[in-house]
Short mmCIF file of C-alpha atoms in Angstrom, two decimals:
data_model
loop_
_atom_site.label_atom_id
_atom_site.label_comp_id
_atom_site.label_asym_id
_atom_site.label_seq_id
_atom_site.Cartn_x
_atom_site.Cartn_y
_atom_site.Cartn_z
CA UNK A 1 55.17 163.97 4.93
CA UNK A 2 51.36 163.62 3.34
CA UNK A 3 53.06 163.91 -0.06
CA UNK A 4 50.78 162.50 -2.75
CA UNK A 5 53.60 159.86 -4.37
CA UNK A 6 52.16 160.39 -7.42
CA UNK A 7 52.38 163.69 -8.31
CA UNK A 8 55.63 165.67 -8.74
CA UNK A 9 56.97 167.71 -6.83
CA UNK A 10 55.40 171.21 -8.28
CA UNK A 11 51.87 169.28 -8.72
CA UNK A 12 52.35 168.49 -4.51
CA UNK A 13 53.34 172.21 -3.74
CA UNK A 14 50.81 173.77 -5.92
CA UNK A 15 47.74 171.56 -4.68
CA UNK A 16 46.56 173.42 -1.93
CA UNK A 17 46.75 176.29 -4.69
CA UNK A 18 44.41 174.51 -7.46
CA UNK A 19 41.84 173.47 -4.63
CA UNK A 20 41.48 176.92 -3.83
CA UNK A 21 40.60 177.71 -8.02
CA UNK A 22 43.98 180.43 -7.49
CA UNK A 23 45.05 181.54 -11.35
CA UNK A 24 47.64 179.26 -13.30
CA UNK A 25 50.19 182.27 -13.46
CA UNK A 26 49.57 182.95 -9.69
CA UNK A 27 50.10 179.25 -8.82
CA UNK A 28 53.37 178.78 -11.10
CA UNK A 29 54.61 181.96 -9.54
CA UNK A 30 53.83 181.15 -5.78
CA UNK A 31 55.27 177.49 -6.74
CA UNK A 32 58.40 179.12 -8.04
CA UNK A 33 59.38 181.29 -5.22
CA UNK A 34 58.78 178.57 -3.02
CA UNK A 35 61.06 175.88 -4.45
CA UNK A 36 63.94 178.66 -5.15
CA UNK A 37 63.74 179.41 -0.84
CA UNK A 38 63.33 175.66 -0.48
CA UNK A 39 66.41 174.65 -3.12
CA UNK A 40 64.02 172.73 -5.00
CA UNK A 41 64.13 174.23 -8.23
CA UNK A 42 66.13 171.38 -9.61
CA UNK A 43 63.48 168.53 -8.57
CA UNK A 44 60.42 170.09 -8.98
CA UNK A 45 59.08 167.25 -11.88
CA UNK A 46 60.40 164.42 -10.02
CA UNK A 47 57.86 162.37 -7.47
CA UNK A 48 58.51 161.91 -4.00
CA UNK A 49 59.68 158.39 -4.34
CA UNK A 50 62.75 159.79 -6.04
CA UNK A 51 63.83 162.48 -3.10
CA UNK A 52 65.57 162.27 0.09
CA UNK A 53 63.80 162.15 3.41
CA UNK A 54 64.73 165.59 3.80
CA UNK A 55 64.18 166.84 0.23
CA UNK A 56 60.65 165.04 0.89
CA UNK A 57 60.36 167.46 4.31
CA UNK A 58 60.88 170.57 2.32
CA UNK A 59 58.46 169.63 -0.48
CA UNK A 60 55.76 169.51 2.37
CA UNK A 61 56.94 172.65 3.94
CA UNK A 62 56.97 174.29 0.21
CA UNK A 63 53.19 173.01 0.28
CA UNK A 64 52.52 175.23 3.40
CA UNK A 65 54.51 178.20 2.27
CA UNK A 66 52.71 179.00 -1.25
CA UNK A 67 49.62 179.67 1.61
CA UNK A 68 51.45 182.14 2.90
CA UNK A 69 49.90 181.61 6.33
CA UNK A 70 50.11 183.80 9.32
CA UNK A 71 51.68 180.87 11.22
CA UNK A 72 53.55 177.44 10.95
CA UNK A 73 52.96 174.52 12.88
CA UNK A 74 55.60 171.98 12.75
CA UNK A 75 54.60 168.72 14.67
CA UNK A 76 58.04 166.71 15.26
CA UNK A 77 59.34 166.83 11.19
CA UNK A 78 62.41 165.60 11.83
CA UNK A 79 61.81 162.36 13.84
CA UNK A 80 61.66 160.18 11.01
CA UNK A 81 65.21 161.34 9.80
CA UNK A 82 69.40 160.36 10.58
CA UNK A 83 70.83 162.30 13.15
CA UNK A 84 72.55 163.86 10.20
CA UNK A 85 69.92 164.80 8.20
CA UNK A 86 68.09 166.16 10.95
CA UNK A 87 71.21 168.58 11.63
CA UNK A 88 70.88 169.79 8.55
CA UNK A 89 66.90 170.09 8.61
CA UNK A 90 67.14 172.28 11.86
CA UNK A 91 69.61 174.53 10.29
CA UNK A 92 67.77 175.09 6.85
CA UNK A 93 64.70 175.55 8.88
CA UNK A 94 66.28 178.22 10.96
CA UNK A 95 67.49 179.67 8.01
CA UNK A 96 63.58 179.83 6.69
CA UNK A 97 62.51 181.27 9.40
CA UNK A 98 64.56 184.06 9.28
CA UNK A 99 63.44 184.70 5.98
CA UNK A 100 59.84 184.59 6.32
CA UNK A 101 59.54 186.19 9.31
CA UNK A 102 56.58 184.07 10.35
CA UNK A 103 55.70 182.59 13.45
CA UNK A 104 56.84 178.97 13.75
CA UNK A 105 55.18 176.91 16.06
CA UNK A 106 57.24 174.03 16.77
CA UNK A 107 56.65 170.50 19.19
CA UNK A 108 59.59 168.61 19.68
CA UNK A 109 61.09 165.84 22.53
CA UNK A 110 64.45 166.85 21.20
CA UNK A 111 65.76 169.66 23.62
CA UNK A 112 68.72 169.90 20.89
CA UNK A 113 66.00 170.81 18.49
CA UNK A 114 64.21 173.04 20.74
CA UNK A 115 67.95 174.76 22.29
CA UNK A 116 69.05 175.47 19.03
CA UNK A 117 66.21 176.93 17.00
CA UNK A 118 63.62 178.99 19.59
CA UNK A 119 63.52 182.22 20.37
CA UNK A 120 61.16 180.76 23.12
CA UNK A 121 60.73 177.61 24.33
CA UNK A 122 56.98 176.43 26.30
CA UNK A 123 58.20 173.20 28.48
CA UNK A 124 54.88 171.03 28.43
CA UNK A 125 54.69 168.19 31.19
CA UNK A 126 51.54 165.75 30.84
CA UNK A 127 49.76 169.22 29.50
CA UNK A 128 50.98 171.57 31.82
CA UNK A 129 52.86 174.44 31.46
CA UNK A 130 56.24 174.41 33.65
CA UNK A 131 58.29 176.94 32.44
CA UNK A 132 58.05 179.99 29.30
CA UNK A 133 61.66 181.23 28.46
CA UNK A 134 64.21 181.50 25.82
CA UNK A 135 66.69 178.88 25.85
CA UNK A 136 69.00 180.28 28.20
CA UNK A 137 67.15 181.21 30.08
CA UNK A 138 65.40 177.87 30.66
CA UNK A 139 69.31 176.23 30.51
CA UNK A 140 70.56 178.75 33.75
CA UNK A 141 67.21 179.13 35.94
CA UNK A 142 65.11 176.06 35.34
CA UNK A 143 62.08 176.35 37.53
CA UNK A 144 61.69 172.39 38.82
CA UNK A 145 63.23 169.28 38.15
CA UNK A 146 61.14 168.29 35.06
CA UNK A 147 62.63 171.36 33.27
CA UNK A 148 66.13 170.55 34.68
CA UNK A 149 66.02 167.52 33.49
CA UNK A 150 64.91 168.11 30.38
CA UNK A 151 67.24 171.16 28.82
CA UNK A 152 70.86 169.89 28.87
CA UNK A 153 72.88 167.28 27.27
CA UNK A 154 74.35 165.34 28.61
CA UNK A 155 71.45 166.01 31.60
CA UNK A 156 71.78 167.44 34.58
CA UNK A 157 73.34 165.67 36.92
CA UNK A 158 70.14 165.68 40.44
CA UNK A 159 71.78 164.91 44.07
CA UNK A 160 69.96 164.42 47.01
CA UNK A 161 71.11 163.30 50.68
CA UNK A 162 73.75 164.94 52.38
CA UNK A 163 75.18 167.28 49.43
CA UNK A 164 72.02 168.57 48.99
CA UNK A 165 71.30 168.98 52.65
CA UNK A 166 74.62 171.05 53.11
CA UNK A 167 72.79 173.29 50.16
CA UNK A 168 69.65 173.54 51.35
CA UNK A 169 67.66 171.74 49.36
CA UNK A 170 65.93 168.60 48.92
CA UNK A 171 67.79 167.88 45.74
CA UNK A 172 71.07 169.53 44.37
CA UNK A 173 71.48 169.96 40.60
CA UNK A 174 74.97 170.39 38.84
CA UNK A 175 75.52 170.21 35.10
CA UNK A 176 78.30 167.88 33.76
CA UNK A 177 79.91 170.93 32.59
CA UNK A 178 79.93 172.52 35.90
CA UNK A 179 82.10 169.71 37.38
CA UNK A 180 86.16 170.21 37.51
CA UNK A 181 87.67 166.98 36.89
CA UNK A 182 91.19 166.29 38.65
CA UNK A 183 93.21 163.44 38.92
CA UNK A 184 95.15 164.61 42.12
CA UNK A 185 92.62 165.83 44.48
CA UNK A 186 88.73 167.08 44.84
CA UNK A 187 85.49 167.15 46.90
CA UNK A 188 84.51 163.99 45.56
CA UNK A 189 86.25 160.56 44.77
CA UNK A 190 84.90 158.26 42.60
CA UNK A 191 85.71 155.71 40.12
CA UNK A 192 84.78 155.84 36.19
CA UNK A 193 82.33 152.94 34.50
CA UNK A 194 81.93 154.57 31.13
CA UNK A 195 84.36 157.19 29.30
CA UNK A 196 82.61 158.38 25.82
CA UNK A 197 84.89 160.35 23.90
CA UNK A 198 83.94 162.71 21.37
CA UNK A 199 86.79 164.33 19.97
CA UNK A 200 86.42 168.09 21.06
CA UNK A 201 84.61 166.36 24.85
CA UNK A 202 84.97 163.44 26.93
CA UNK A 203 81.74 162.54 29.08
CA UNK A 204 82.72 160.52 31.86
CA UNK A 205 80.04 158.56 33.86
CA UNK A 206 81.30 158.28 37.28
CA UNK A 207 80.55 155.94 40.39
CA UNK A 208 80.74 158.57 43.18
CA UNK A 209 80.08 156.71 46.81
CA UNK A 210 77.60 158.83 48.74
CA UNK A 211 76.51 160.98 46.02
CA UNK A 212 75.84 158.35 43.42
CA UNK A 213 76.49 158.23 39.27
CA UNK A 214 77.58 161.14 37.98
CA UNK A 215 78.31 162.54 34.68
CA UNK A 216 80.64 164.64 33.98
CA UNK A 217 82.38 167.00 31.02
CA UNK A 218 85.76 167.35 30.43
CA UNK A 219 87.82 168.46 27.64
CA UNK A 220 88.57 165.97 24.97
CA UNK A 221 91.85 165.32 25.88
CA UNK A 222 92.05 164.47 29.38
CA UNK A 223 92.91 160.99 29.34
CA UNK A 224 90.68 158.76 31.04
CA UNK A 225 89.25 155.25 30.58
CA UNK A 226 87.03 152.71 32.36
CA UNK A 227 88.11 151.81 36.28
CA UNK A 228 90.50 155.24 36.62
CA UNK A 229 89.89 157.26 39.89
CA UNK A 230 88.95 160.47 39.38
CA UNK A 231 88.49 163.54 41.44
CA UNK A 232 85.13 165.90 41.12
CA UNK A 233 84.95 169.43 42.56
CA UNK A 234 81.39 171.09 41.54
CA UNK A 235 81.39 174.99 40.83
CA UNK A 236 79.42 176.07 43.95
CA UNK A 237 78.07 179.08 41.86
CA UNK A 238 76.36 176.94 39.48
CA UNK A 239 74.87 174.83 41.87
CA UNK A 240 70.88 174.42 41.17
CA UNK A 241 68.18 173.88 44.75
CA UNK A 242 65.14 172.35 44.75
CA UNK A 243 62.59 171.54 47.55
CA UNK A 244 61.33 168.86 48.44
CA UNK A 245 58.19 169.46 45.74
CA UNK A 246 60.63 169.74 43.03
CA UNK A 247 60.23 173.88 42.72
CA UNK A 248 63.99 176.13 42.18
CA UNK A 249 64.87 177.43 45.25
#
């Protein structure tokens, strides 16, 4: 987080402040309205050492705000904390967002992070643009197989031979939420290797001869476990194309 451990908290937020010779009052009211929109009010004399990874995140944050910069860039923040912290990061810095109304320029790996908080997503590959859209967007009409792959969880599920050939395409995409799971009949046969369940979802992973593994999303309580034979009917109007270069049909 750059923190300097040992400083408090306020002494962290305001330093950008003192380095740029700002008035006391100015700084201990720019340091103020910071920590109250952070929820830090209530640790600003402690020292890093004695916050939480995420309390830590928002003290650095708090640093950038009291700036009050035209733009934020936020370089993967949460990588370094529990998937449940990091829930709770994404939502509080939503929440900021929408009350600064500032640009937020944000890199992540984590399509979760970058589904749930952009207004607009930039898909980078190697340095290259691939695609510019909001989530959605990206999630219905992804325009290659990098970006397919990439938005979606569980991912999507990419087909080639004779499915895809029936299609049109090189390569066939369907998402495992597109797939109708049967146990008495369906386009495809196959047999399960892995059932995760998840409460509200199952995700079964599916050996499908022909077509090859396939996940697939079903509702949490359709009973299924490792070596069951299921049947798999895609929803031909969700069905993604690609040619042979990896372009959307």
């Amino acid at each position: 987080y750059a923190l300097y451990p040992h400083m408090s908290v306020r002494n962290n937020i305001a330093f950008p402040l003192k380095m740029a010779k700002l008035d006391k009052a100015v700084i201990d009211r720019k340091v103020e309205d910071a920590a109250r929109v952070l929820n830090l009010t209530d640790y600003l004399e402690r020292r890093p050492s004695q916050l939480s990874g995420g309390q830590r995140q928002r003290v650095a944050i708090g640093r950038a705000i009291v700036r009050e910069p035209s733009a934020f860039l936020f370089d993967e923040p949460l990588s370094n904390l529990d998937a449940a912290l990091r829930g709770t990061m994404r939502l509080e810095i939503s929440e900021l967002h929408n009350t600064l109304k500032t640009t937020m320029i944000y890199v992540t790996h984590d399509q979760v992070e970058a589904m749930t908080m952009a207004d607009k997503i930039v898909v980078l590959n190697r340095g290259n643009i691939e695609q510019v859209g909001s989530p959605m967007e990206l999630y219905r009409s992804p325009a290659n197989l990098f970006v397919a792959g990439f938005i979606g969880s569980p991912r999507m599920n990419l087909i080639t031979g004779d499915f895809a050939r029936q299609k049109g395409a090189a390569t066939a995409g369907v998402r495992p939420e597109h797939l109708v799971l049967s146990k008495e009949s369906g386009l495809w046969q196959g047999k399960v290797t892995v059932a995760e369940h998840l409460g509200s979802d199952t995700f079964l992973h599916i050996d499908v001869p022909g077509i090859g593994p396939i996940t697939a999303r079903a509702d949490g309580e359709f009973a299924c476990k490792h070596g069951d034979t299921v049947f798999i009917t895609p929803d031909d109007t969700k069905i993604h194309r690609f040619d042979d270069k990896g372009k959307a049909i």
